[in-house]
Coordinates of C-alpha atoms and ligand atoms in Angstrom, one line a residue:
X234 CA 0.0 0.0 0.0
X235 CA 1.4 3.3 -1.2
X236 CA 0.7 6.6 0.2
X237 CA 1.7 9.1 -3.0
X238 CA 1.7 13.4 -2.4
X239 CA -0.5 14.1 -5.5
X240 CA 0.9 17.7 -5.6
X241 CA 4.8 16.3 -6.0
X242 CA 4.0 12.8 -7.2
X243 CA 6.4 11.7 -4.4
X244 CA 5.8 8.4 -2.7
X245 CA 5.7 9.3 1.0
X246 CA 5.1 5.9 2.6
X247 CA 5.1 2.0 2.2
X248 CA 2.7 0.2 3.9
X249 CA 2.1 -3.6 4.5
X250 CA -1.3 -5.1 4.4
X251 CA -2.3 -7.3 6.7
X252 CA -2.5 -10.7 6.3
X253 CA -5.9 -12.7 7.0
X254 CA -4.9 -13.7 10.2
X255 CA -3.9 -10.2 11.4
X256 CA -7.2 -8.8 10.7
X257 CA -8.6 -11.8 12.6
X258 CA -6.4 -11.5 15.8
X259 CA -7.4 -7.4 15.6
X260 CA -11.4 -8.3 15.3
X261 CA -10.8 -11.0 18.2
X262 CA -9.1 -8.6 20.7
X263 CA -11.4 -5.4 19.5
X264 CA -14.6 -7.6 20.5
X265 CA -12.8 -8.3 23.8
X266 CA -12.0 -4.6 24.3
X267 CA -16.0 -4.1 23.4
X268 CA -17.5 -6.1 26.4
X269 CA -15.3 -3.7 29.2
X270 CA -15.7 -1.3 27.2
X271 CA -19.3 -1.0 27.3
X272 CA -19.5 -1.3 31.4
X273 CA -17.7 2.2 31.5
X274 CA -20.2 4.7 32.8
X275 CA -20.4 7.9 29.7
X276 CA -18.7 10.3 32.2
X277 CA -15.9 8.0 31.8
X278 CA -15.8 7.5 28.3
X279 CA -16.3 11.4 28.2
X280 CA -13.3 12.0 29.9
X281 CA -11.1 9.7 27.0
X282 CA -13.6 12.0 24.3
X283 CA -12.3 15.5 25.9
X284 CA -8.6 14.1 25.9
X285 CA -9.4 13.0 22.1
X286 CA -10.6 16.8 21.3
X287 CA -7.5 18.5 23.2
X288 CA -5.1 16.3 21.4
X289 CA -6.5 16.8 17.9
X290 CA -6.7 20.6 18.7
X291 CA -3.0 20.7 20.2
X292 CA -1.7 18.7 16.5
X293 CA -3.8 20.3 14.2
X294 CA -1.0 21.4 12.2
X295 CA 1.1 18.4 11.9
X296 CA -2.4 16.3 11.4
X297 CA -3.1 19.1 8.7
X298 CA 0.4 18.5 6.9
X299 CA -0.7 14.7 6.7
X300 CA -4.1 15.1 4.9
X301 CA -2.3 17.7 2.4
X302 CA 0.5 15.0 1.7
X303 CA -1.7 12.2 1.0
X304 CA -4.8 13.8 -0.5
X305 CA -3.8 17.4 -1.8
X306 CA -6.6 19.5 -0.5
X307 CA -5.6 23.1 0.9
X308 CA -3.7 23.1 4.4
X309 CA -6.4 26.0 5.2
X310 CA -8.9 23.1 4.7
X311 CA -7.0 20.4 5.9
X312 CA -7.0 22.7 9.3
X313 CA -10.6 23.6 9.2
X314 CA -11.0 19.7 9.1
X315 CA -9.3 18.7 11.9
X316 CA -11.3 21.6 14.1
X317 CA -14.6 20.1 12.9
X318 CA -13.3 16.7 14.2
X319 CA -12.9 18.4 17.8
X320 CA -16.3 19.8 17.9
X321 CA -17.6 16.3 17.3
X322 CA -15.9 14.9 19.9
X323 CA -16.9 17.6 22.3
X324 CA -20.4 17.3 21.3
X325 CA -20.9 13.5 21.9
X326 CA -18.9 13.8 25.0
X327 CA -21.4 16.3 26.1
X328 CA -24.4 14.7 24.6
X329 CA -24.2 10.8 24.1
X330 CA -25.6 10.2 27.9
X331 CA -28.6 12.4 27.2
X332 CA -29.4 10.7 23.5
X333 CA -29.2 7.4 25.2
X334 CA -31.2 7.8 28.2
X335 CA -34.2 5.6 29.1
X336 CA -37.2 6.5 27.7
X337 CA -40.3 5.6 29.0
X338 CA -43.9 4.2 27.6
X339 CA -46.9 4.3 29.0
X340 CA -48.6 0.8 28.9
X341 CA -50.6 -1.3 31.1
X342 CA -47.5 -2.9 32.6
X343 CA -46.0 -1.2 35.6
X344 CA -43.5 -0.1 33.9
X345 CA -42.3 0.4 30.4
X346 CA -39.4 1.9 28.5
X347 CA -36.8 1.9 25.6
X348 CA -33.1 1.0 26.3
X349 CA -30.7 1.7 23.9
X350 CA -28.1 -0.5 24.4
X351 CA -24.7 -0.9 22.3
X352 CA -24.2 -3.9 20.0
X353 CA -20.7 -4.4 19.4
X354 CA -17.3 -3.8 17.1
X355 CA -18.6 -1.7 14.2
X356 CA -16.8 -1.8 10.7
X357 CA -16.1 2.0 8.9
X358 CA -15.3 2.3 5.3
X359 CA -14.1 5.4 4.6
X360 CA -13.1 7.6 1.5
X361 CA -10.0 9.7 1.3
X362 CA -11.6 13.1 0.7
X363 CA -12.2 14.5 4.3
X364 CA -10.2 11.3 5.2
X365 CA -10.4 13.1 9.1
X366 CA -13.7 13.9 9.3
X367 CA -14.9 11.3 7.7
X368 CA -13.8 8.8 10.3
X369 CA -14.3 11.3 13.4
X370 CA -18.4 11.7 13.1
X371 CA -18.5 7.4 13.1
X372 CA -16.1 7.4 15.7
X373 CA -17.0 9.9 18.0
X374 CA -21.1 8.6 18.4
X375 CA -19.6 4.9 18.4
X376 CA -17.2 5.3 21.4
X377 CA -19.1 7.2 23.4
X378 CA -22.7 4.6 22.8
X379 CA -20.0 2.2 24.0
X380 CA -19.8 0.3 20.4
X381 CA -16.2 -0.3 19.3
X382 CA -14.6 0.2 15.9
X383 CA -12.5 -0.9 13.1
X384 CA -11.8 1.3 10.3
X385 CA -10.9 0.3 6.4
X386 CA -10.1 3.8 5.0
X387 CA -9.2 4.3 1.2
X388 CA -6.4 2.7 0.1
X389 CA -4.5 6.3 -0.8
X390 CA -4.7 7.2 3.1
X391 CA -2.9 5.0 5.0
X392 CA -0.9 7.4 6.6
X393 CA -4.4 9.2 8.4
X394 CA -5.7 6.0 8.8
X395 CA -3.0 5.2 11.2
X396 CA -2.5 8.6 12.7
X397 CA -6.2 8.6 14.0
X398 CA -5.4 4.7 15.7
X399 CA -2.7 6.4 17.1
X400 CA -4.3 9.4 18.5
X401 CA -7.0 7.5 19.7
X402 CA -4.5 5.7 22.3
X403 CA -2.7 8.2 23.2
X404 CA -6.3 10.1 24.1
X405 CA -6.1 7.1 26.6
X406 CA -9.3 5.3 25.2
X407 CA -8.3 1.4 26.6
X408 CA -6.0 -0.9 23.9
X409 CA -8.3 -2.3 21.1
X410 CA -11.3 0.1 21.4
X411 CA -10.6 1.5 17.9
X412 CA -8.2 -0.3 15.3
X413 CA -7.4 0.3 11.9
X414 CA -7.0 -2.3 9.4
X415 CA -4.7 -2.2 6.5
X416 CA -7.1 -3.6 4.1
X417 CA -8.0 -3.4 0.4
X418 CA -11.3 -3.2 -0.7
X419 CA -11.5 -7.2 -1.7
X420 CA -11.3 -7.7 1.6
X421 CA -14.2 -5.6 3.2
X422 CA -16.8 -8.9 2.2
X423 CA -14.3 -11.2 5.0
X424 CA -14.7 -8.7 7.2
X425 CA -18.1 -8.3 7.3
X426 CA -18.6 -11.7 7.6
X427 CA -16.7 -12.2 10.5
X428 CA -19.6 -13.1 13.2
X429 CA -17.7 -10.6 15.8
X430 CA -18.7 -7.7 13.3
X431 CA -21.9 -6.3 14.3
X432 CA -22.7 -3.7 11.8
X433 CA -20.8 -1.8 8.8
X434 CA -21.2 2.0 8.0
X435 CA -19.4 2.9 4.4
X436 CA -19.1 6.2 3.2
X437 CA -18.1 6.6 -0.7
X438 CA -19.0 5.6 -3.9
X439 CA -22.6 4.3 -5.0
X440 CA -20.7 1.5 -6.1
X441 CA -18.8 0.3 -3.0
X442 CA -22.1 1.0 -1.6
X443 CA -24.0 -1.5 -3.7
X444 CA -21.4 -4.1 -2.8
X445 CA -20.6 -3.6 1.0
X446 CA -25.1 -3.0 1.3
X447 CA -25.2 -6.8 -0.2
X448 CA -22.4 -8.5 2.1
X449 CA -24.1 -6.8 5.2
X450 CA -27.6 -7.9 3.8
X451 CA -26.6 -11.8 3.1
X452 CA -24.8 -11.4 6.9
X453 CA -28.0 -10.1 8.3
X454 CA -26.3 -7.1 9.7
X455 CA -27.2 -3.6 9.6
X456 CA -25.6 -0.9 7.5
X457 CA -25.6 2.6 6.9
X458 CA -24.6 4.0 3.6
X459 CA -23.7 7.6 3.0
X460 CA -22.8 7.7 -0.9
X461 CA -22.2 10.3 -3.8
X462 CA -24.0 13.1 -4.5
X463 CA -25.0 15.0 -7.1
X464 CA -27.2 18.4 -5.0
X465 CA -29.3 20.7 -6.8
X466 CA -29.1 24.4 -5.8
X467 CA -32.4 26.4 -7.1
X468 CA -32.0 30.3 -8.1
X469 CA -35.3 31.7 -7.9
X470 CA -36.3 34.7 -10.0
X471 CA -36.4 36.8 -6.0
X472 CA -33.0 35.2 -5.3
X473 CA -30.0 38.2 -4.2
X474 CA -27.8 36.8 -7.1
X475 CA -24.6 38.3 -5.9
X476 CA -25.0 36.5 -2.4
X477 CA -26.3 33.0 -4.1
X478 CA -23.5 33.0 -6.6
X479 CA -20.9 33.4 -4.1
X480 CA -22.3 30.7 -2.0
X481 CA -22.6 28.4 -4.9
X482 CA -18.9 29.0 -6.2
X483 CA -17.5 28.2 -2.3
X484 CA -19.4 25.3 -2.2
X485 CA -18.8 24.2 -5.8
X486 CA -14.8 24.2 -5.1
X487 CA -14.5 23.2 -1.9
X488 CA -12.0 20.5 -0.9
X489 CA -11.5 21.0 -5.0
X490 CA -15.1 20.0 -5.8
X491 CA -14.3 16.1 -4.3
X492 CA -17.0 16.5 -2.1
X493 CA -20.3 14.6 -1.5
X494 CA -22.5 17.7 -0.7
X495 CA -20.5 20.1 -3.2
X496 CA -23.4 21.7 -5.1
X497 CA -22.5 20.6 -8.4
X498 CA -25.6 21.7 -10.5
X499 CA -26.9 25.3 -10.7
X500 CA -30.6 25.4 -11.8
X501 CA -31.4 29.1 -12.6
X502 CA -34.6 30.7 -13.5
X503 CA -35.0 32.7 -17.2
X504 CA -35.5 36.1 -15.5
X505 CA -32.1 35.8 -13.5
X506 CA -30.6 33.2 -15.4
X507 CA -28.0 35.5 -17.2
X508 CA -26.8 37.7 -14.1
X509 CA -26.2 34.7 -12.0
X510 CA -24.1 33.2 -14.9
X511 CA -22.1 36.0 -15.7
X512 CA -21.3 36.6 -11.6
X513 CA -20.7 32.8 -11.0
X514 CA -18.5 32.3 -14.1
X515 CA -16.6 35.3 -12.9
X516 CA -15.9 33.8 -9.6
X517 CA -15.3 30.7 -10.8
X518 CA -12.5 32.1 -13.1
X519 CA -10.8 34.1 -10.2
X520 CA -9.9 31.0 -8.2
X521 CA -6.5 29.7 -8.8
X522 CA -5.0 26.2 -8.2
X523 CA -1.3 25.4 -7.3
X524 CA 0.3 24.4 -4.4
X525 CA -1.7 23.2 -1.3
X526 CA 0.5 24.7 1.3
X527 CA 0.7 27.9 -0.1
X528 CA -1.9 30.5 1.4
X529 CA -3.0 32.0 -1.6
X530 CA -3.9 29.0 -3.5
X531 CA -8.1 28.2 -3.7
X532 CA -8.0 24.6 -5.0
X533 CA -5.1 21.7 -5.0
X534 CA -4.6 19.1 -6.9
X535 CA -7.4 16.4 -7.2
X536 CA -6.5 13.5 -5.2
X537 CA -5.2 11.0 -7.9
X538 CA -4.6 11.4 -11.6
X539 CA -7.1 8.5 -12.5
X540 CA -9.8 10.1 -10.7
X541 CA -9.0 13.4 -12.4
X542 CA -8.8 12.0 -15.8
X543 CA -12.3 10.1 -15.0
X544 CA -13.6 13.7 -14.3
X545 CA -12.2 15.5 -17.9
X546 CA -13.7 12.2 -19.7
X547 CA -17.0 13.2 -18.0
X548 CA -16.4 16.4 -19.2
X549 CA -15.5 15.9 -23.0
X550 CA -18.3 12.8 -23.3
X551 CA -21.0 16.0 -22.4
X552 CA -19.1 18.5 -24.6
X553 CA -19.2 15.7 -27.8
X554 CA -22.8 15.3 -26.7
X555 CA -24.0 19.1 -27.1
X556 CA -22.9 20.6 -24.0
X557 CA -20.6 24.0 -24.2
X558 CA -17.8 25.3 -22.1
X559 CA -17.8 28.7 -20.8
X560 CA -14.6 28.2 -18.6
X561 CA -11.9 25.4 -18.1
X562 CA -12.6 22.2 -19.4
X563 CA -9.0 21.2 -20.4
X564 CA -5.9 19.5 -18.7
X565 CA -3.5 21.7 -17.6
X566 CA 0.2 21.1 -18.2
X567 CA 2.3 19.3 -15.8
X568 CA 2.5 15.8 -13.8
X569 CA 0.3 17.2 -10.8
X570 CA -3.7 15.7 -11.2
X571 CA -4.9 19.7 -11.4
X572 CA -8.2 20.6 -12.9
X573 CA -9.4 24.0 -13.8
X574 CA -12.7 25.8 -12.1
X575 CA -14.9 24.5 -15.0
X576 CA -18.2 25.3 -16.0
X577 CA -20.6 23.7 -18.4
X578 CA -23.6 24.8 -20.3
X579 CA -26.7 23.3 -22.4
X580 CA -26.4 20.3 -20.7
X581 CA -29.3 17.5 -21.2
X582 CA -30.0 14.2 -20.6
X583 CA -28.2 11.7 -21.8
X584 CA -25.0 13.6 -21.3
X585 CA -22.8 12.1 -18.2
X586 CA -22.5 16.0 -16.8
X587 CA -26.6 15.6 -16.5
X588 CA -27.1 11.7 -14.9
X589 CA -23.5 11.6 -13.3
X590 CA -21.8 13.2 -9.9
X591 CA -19.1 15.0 -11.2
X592 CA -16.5 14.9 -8.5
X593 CA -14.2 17.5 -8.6
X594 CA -14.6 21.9 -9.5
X595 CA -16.9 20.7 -12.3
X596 CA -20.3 23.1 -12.3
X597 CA -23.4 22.8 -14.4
X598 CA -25.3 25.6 -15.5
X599 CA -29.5 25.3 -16.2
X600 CA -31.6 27.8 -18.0
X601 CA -35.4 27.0 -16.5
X602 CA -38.7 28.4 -17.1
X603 CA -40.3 28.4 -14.3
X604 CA -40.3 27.1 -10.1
X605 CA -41.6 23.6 -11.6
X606 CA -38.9 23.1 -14.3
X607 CA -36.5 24.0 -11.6
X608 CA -38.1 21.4 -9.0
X609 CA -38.2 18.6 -12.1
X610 CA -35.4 18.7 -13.1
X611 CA -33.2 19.2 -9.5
X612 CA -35.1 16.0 -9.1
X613 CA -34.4 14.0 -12.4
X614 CA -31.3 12.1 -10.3
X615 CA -31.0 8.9 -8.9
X616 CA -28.9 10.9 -6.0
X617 CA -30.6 12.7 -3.4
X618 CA -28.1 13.8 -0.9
X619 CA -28.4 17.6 -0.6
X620 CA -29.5 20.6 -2.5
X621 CA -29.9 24.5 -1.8
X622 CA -32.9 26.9 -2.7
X623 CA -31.7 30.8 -2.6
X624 CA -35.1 33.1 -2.6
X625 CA -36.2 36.2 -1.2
X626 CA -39.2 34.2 0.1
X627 CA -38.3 32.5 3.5
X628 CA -41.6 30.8 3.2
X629 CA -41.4 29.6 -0.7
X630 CA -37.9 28.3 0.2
X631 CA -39.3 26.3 3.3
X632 CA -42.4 24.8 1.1
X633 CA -39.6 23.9 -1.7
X634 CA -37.1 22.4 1.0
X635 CA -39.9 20.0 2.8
X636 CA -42.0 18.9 -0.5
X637 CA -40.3 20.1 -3.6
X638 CA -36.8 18.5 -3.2
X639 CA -36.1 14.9 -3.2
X640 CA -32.8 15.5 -0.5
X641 CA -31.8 14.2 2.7
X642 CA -30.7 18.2 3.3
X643 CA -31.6 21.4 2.1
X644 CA -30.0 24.5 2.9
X645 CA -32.3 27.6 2.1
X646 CA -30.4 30.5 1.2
X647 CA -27.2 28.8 2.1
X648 CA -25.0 25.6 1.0
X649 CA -25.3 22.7 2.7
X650 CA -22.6 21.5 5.3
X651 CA -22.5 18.9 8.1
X652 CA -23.0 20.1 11.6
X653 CA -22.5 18.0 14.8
X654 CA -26.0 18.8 16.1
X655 CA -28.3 18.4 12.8
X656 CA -28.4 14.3 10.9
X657 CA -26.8 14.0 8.0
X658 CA -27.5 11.4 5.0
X659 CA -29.2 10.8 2.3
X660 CA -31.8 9.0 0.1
X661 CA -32.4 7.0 -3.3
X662 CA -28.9 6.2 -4.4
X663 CA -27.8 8.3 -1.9
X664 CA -27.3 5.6 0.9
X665 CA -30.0 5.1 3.6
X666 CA -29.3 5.7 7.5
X667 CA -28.3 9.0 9.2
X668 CA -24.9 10.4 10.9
X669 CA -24.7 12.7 13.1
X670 CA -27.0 14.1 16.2
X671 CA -29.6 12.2 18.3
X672 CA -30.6 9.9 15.6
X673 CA -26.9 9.1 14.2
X674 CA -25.9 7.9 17.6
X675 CA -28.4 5.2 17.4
X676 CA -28.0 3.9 14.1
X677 CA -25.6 1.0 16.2
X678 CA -27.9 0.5 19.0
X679 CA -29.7 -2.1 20.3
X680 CA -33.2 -0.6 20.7
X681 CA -34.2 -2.4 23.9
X682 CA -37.7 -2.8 25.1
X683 CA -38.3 -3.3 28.8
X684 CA -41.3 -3.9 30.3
X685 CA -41.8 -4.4 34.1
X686 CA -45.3 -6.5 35.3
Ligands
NAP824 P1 -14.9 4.7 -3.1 O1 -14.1 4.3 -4.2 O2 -16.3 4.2 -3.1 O3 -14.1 4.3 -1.8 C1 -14.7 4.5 -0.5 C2 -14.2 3.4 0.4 O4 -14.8 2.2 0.0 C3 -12.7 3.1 0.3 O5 -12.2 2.7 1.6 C4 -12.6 2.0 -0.7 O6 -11.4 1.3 -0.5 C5 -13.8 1.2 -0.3 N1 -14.4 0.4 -1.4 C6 -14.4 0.7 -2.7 N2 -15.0 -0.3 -3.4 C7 -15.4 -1.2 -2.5 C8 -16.0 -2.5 -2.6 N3 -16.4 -3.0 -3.7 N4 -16.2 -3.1 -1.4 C9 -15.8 -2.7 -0.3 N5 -15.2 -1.5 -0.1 C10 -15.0 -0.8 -1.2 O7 -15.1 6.3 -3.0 P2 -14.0 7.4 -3.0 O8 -13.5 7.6 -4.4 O9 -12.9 7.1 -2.0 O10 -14.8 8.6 -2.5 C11 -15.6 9.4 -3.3 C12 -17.1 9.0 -3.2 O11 -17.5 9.0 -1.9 C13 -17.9 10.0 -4.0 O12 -18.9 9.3 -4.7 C14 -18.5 10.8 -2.9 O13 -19.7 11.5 -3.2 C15 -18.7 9.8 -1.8 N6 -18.8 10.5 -0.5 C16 -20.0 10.5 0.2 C17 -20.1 11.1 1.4 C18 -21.4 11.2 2.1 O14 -21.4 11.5 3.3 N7 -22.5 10.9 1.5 C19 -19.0 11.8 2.0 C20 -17.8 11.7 1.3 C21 -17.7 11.1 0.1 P3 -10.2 1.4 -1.6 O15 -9.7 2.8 -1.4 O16 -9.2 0.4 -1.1 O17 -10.7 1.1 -2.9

């Protein structure tokens, strides 16, 4: 397993993967580490939590400098991540004893109430592109319920992967409450299998999805999926352009557009269709890409050349099909995996910009009609993850946001972003299950029902 700076095309680290019997032995000794685990009262676990935020806080450069290495994204970013993974471990330190309490149900019995009880070692799967966070919102809610966890990340971070088993020891959780394995993906199906595996959350493509969703069903174990995206964002004919186009370009180039909840296609109405194209293409052309660590720099390299080759493929397939370029849209020179801020116009279906998630600063531009156009055709996806309404109308935006869009999220007159306190997830090929808040804690619960004569 090789760990390879996309910005130098340096290999940085050689990593073994374990054998068979390695990732047994760690299973074996991560279910031990389960059953004390779980008798721990929350204040104590809460106290392991704080020491887990402090640490990240007091390394948030160095862990910073790792994600940049491996995956490219800007340190600024890479920094912003590491916070985030903090304030999740702060919050379920603070909150996991209050999600989790008893709650009681009237019934004729003399007593009656839900326990919500932890089930065991829980598998992660995790991509490469907040390859921090990613791992911190499963880990924080699943070490404080009292589950345990192993983690599979993407085979391009090996080097976070480890750094977060090692932070989580020295934090002072006990030996063998979280692991990492050094696994490829042909492996994950073994794993899963393995009877001492409870449960398996993946986050990444629909694909690995599909395939880790059918070795958890034939197992008879419970998964939660959080896959691609590919979110809508509506500008409404009482929209403030100038504020909507700005939000749109920051979320469109983000982490260099490899993000889930990016909003990758821009559905304008006729009346303000050509101001919020002009403002957004102008953004989109100020941003510069170059070297990660360097301050000024907006977007990094993508994360590997193959994916960013996928992406100009994606790109040239829609622009043979019909579609026209107003910006970008070519490789630049050099061995770094860069890719232009890129817009695309007169895109329709049956062009890959239209049906596909475009993973990287990729945006799609729509000329609509009317609020119904808008609403059909932010909905013509097989993704719903997130999407964004900008209006004047507080009240228009809410109606769109609860019955118009076909999202796990919407942001009015904002982008969407994950937050600690509010679940995140998505529906139709956008995975099933929540993170995040009251309800993403007890995705790995045992949802006890106790009832007293
Ligand atoms: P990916 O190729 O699906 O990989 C994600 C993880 O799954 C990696 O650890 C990968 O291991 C593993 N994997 C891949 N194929 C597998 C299989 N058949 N069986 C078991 N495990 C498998 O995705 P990615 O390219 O790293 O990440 C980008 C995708 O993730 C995008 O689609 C993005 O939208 C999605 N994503 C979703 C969210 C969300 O919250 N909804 C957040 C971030 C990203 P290897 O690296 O060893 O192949």
């Amino acid at each position: 397993m090789q760990s390879i700076n996309p910005f130098t095309g340096q290999i940085i680290g050689e990593y073994r993967e374990y054998s068979s019997a390695e990732v047994e032995q760690i299973i074996l000794k991560v279910d031990r580490a389960f059953h004390s685990w779980k008798q721990r009262s929350f204040r104590q676990r809460a106290v392991c939590m704080k020491n887990l935020q402090a640490k990240l806080i007091e390394r948030k450069e160095e862990l910073a400098g790792i994600i940049v290495s491996e995956m490219g994204k800007v340190k600024r970013e890479a920094i912003g991540e590491i916070e985030k993974c903090a304030l999740v471990c702060a919050f379920y330190a603070e909150n996991a004893e209050s999600f989790l309490k008893n709650e009681p149900i009237k019934t004729e019995a003399t007593e009656s109430y839900i326990s919500w009880q932890p089930i065991g070692t829980v598998l992660a799967v995790m991509p490469w592109n907040f390859p921090f966070w990613q791992v911190f919102r499963f880990l924080a809610p699943a070490l404080m319920a009292g589950n345990t966890g192993v983690l599979k990340h993407a085979s391009n971070v090996p080097g976070c992967a480890l750094a977060i088993e090692q932070l989580v020891r020295e934090a002072g959780f006990p030996e063998n409450v979280f692991r990492t394995l050094l696994i490829n993906s042909s492996q994950v199906k073994t794993v899963i299998e393995n009877p001492l595996i409870k449960a398996v959350t993946l986050t990444g493509s629909t694909p690995a999805g599909r395939s880790v969703a059918s070795a958890a069903g034939f197992a008879l174990k419970k998964s939660v999926l959080e896959l691609g995206g590919s979110d809508p964002y509506l500008i409404l004919d009482d929209a403030n352009i100038a504020t909507a186009a700005r939000l749109c370009v920051t979320s469109r180039l983000l982490n260099a557009g490899q993000s889930c909840i990016g909003a990758k296609r821009f559905i304008a109405v006729n009346k303000v269709y050509d101001q919020f194209k002009a403002e957004f293409v102008r953004l989109m052309s100020e941003a510069k890409f170059g070297d990660p660590l360097d301050g000024q720099t907006h977007i990094g390299p993508l994360a590997r050349t193959d994916l960013r080759d996928e992406l100009h493929q994606q790109v040239l397939k829609s622009v043979e099909l019909g579609a026209r370029i107003l910006l970008g849209g070519f490789i630049p020179e050099g061995e770094a995996p860069f890719y232009p801020p890129t817009v695309l116009e007169n895109v329709v279906q049956g062009m890959p910009a239209y049906h596909e998630e475009l993973f990287g600063p990729v945006a799609v531009l729509f000329r609509v009609k009317s609020e119904e156009e808008a609403i059909r055709i932010a909905n013509d996806t097989v993704f719903g993850l997130g999407a964004g309404v900008f209006t004047s109308d507080i009240e228009r935006g809410k109606r769109l946001a609860e019955k118009g869009l076909e999202a796990g999220c919407v942001f009015v007159n904002d982008f969407v972003k994950s937050d600690p306190r509010l679940p995140f997830g998505g529906i139709k090929e956008s995975g099933f299950g929540r993170e995040l808040s009251a309800i993403g804690i007890r995705e790995f619960m045992n949802v006890k029902t106790v009832v007293v004569k």
